[in-house]
Tab-separated table of C-alpha atoms in Angstrom:
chain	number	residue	atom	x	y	z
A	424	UNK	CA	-25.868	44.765	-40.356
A	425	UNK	CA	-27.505	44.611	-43.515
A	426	UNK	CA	-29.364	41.119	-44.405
A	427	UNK	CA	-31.031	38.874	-46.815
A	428	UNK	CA	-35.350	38.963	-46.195
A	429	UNK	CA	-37.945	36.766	-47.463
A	430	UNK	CA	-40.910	36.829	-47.909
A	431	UNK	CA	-43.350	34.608	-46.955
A	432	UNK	CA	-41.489	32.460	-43.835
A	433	UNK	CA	-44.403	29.996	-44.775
A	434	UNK	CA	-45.956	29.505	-47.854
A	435	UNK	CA	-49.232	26.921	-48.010
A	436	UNK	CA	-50.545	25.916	-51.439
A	437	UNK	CA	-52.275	23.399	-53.535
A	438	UNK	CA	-51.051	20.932	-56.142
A	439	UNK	CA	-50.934	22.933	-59.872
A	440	UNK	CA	-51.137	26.502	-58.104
A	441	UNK	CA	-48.341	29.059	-58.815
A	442	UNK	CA	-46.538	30.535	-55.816
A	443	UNK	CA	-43.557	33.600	-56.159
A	444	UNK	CA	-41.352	33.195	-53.397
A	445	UNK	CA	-39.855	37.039	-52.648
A	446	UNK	CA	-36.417	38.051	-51.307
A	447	UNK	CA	-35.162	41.439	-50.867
A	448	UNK	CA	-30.797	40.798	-51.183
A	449	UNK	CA	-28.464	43.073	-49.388
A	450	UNK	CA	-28.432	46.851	-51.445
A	451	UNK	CA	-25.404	46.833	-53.009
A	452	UNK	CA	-25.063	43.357	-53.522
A	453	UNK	CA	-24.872	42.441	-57.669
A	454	UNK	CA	-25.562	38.240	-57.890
A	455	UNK	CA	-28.412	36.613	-56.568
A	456	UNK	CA	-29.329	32.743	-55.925
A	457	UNK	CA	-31.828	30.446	-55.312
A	458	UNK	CA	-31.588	26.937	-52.972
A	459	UNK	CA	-34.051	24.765	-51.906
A	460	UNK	CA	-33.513	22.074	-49.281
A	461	UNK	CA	-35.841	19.368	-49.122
A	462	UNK	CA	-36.543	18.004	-45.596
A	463	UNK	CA	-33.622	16.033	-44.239
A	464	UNK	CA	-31.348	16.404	-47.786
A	465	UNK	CA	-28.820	18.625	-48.982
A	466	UNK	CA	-28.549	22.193	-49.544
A	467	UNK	CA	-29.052	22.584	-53.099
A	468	UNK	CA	-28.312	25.175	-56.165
A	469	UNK	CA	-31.296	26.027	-57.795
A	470	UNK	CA	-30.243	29.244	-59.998
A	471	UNK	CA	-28.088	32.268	-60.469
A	472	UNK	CA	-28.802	35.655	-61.695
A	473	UNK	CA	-26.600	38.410	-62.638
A	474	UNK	CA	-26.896	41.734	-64.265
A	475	UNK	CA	-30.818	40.738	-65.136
A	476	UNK	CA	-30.162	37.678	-66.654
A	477	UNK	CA	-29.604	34.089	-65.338
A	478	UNK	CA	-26.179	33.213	-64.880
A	479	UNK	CA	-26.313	29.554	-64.414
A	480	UNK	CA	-29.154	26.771	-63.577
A	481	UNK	CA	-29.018	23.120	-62.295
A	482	UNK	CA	-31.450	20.468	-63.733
A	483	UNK	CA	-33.238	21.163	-61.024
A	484	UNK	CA	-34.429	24.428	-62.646
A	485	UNK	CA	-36.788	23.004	-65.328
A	486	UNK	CA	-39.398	24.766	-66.943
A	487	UNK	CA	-42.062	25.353	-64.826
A	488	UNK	CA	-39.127	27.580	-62.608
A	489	UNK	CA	-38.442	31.550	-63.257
A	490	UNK	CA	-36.858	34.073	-61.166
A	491	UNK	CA	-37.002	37.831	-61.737
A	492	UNK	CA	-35.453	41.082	-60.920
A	493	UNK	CA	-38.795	43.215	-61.502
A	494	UNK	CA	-38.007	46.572	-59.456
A	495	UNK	CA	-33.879	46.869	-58.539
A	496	UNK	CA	-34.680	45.737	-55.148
A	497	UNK	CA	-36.533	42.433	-54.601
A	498	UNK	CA	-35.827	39.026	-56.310
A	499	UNK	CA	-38.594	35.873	-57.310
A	500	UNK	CA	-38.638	32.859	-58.008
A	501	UNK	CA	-41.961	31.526	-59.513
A	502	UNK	CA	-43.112	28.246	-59.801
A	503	UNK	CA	-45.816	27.725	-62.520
A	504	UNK	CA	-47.453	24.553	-61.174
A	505	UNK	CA	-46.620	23.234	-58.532
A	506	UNK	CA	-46.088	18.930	-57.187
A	507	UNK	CA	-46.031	17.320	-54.071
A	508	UNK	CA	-42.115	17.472	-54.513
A	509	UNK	CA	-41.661	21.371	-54.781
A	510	UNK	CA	-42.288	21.060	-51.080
A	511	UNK	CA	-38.779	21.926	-49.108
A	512	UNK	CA	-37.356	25.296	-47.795
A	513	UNK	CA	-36.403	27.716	-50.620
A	514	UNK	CA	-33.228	29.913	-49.395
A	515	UNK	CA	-32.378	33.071	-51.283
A	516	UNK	CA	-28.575	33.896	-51.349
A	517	UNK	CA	-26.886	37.230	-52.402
A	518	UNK	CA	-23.209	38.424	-53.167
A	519	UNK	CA	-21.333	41.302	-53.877
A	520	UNK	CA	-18.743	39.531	-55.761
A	521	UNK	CA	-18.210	35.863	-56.808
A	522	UNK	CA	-17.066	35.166	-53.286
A	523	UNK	CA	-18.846	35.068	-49.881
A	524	UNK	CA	-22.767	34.527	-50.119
A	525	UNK	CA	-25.378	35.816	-48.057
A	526	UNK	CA	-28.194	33.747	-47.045
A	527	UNK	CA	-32.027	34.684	-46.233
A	528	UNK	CA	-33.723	32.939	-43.434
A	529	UNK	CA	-35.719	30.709	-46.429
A	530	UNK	CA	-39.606	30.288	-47.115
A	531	UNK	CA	-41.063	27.218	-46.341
A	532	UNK	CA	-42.921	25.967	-49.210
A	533	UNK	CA	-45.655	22.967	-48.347
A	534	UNK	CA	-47.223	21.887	-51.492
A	535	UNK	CA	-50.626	19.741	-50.491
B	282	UNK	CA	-19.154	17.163	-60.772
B	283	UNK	CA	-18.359	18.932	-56.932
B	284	UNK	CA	-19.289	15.962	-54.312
B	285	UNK	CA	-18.802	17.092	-50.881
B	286	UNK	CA	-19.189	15.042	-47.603
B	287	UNK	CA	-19.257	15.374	-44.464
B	288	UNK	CA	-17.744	13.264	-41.746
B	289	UNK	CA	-19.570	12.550	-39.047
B	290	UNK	CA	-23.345	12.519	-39.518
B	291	UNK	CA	-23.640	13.167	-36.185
B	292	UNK	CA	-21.813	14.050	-32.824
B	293	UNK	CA	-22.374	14.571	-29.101
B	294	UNK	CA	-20.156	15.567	-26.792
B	295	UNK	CA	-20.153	17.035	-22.665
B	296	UNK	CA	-19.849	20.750	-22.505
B	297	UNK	CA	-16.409	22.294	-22.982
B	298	UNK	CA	-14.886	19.427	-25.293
B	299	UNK	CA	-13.452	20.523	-28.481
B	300	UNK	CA	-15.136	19.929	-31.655
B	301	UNK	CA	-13.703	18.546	-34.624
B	302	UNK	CA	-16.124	18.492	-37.999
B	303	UNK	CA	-14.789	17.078	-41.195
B	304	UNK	CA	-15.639	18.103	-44.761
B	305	UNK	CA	-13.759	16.446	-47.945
B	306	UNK	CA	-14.355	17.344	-51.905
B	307	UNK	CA	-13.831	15.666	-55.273
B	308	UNK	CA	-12.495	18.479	-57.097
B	309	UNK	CA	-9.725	20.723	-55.839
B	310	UNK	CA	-10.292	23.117	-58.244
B	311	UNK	CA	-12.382	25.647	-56.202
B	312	UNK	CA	-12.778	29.351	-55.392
B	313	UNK	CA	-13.529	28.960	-51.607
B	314	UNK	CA	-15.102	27.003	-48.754
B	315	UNK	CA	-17.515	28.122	-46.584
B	316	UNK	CA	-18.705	26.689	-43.122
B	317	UNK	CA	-22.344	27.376	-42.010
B	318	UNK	CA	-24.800	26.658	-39.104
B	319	UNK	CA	-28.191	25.962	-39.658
B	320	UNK	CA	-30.292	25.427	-35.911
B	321	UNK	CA	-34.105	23.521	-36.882
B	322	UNK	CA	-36.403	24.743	-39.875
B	323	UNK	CA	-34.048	28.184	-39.914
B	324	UNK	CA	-32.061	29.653	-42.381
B	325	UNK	CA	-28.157	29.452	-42.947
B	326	UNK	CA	-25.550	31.330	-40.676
B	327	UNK	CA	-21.844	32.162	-42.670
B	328	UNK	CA	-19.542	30.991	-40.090
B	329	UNK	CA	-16.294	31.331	-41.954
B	330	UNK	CA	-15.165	31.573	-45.006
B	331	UNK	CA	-11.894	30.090	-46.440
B	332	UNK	CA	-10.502	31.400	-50.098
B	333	UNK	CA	-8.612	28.787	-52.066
B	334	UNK	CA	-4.952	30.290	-51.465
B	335	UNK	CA	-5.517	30.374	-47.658
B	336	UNK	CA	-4.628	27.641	-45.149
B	337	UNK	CA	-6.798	28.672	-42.134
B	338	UNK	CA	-9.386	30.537	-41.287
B	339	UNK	CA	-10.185	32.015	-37.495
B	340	UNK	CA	-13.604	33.556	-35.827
B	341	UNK	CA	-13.440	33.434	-31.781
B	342	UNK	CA	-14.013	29.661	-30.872
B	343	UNK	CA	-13.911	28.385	-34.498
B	344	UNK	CA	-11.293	27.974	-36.826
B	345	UNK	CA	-11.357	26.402	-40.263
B	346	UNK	CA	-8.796	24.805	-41.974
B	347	UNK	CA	-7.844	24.132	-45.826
B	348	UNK	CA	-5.773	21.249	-47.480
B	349	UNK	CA	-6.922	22.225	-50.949
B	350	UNK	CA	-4.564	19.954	-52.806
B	351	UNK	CA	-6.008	16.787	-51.028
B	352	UNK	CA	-9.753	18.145	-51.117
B	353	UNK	CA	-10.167	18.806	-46.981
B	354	UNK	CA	-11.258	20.901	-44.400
B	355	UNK	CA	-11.503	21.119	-40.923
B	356	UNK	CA	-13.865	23.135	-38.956
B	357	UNK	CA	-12.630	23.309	-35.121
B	358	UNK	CA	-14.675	24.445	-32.331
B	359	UNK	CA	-13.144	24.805	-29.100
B	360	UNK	CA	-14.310	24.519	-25.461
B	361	UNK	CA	-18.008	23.879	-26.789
B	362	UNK	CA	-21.002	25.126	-25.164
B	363	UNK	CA	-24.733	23.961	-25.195
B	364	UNK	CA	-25.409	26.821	-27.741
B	365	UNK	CA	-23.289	25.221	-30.275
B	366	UNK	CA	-26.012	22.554	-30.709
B	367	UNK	CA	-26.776	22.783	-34.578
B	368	UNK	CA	-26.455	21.495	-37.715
B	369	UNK	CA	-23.073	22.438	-39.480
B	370	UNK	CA	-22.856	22.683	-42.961
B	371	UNK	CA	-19.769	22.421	-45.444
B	372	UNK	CA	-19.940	24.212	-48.785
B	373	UNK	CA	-17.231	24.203	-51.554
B	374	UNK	CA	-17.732	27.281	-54.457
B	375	UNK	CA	-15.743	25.820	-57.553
B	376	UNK	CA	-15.213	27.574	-60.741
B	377	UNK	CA	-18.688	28.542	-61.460
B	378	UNK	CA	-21.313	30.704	-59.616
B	379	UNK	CA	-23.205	28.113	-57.223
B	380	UNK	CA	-22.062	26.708	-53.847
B	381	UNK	CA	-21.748	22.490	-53.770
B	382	UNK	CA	-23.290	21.519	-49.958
B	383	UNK	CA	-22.711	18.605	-47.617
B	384	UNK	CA	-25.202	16.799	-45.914
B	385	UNK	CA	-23.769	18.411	-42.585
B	386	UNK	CA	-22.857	17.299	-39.379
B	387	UNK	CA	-25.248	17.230	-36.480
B	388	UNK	CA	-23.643	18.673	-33.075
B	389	UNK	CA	-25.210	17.859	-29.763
B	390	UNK	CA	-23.334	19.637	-26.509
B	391	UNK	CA	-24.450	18.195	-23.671
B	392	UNK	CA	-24.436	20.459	-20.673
């Protein structure tokens, strides 16, 4: 059965680095998302992408956030610089339609 | 804004008692509801998914139920095993692209 990857399962960096967080959605799948969940809170909407251009954002997804399409098959987010408070699990999510989403096993980001 | 919760926090119960998880929401305007399972520092299993004009929704053991109009469901899991022991999460898609989450509900099945 096809599935939602990410890439890396564990990401370690320092305050002010950038880190991409990679996901590869489901083939034929046409809208993409990015969670995070910080330890012990909510699930929550980061951003949506569709047809190569974001769809939606929460206030959340500031400035120092970007995601990208850059080859037809894999899917980043990018954080420019990251704080102490990026650190959480990042899920990416992908559907075919506007209805049932497909989640990837997340990347654990630790920010030190 | 979507607010979803999720009643109870927590819940243990002996092997082979039925499990009853509730999830409520602010705004009845939504697409669909969908229950997941997330088991420690993992990722997010689709359980079932509900669409707005449905009532009930059935997968094996579980079986998810919708009261749009007063902002409820129901996920039911019956004769529960130790392998059910996971965190259960409620999430509401309203008329917009992203998916609203509860806090979910913590299941422990004692054997």
């Amino acid at each position: 059965e096809p599935e939602v990857t990410q890439t890396p399962s564990h990401q370690v960096t320092q305050m002010g680095q950038e880190v991409i967080l990679r996901c590869v959605p489901i083939s034929n799948h046409l809208y993409f998302y990015w969670y995070r969940q910080i330890l012990g809170q909510k699930v929550e909407f980061l951003v949506s992408f569709y047809n190569n251009e974001i769809s939606e954002k929460s206030e959340i997804f500031d400035d120092q956030f970007s995601v990208e399409r850059p080859d037809g098959s894999n899917f980043t987010l990018k954080i420019r610089s990251t704080k102490l408070e990026d650190s959480a699990m990042y899920f990416c999510a992908s559907s075919l339609d506007v209805y049932e989403q497909y989640f990837g096993p997340g990347t654990r980001l630790t920010v030190t | 804004k979507q607010e979803v919760t999720q009643i109870p926090a927590a819940l243990s119960v002996p092997e082979g008692e039925n499990l009853v998880l509730n999830c409520s929401f602010t705004d009845s305007a939504i697409y669909n509801l969908q229950w997941f399972r997330q088991d420690p520092g993992k990722g997010l299993t689709s359980l079932l998914l509900i669409q707005s004009s449905q009532r009930e929704q059935t997968s094996g053991r579980l079986n998810a139920s919708l009261d749009k109009s007063s902002g409820r469901s129901t996920l039911y899991i019956a004769a529960s095993q130790p392998g059910d022991s996971a965190t259960y999460l409620c999430a509401v898609r309203s008329n917009d692209y992203k998916l609203s989450f509860g806090a979910g509900t913590t299941v422990t099945v004692r054997a």
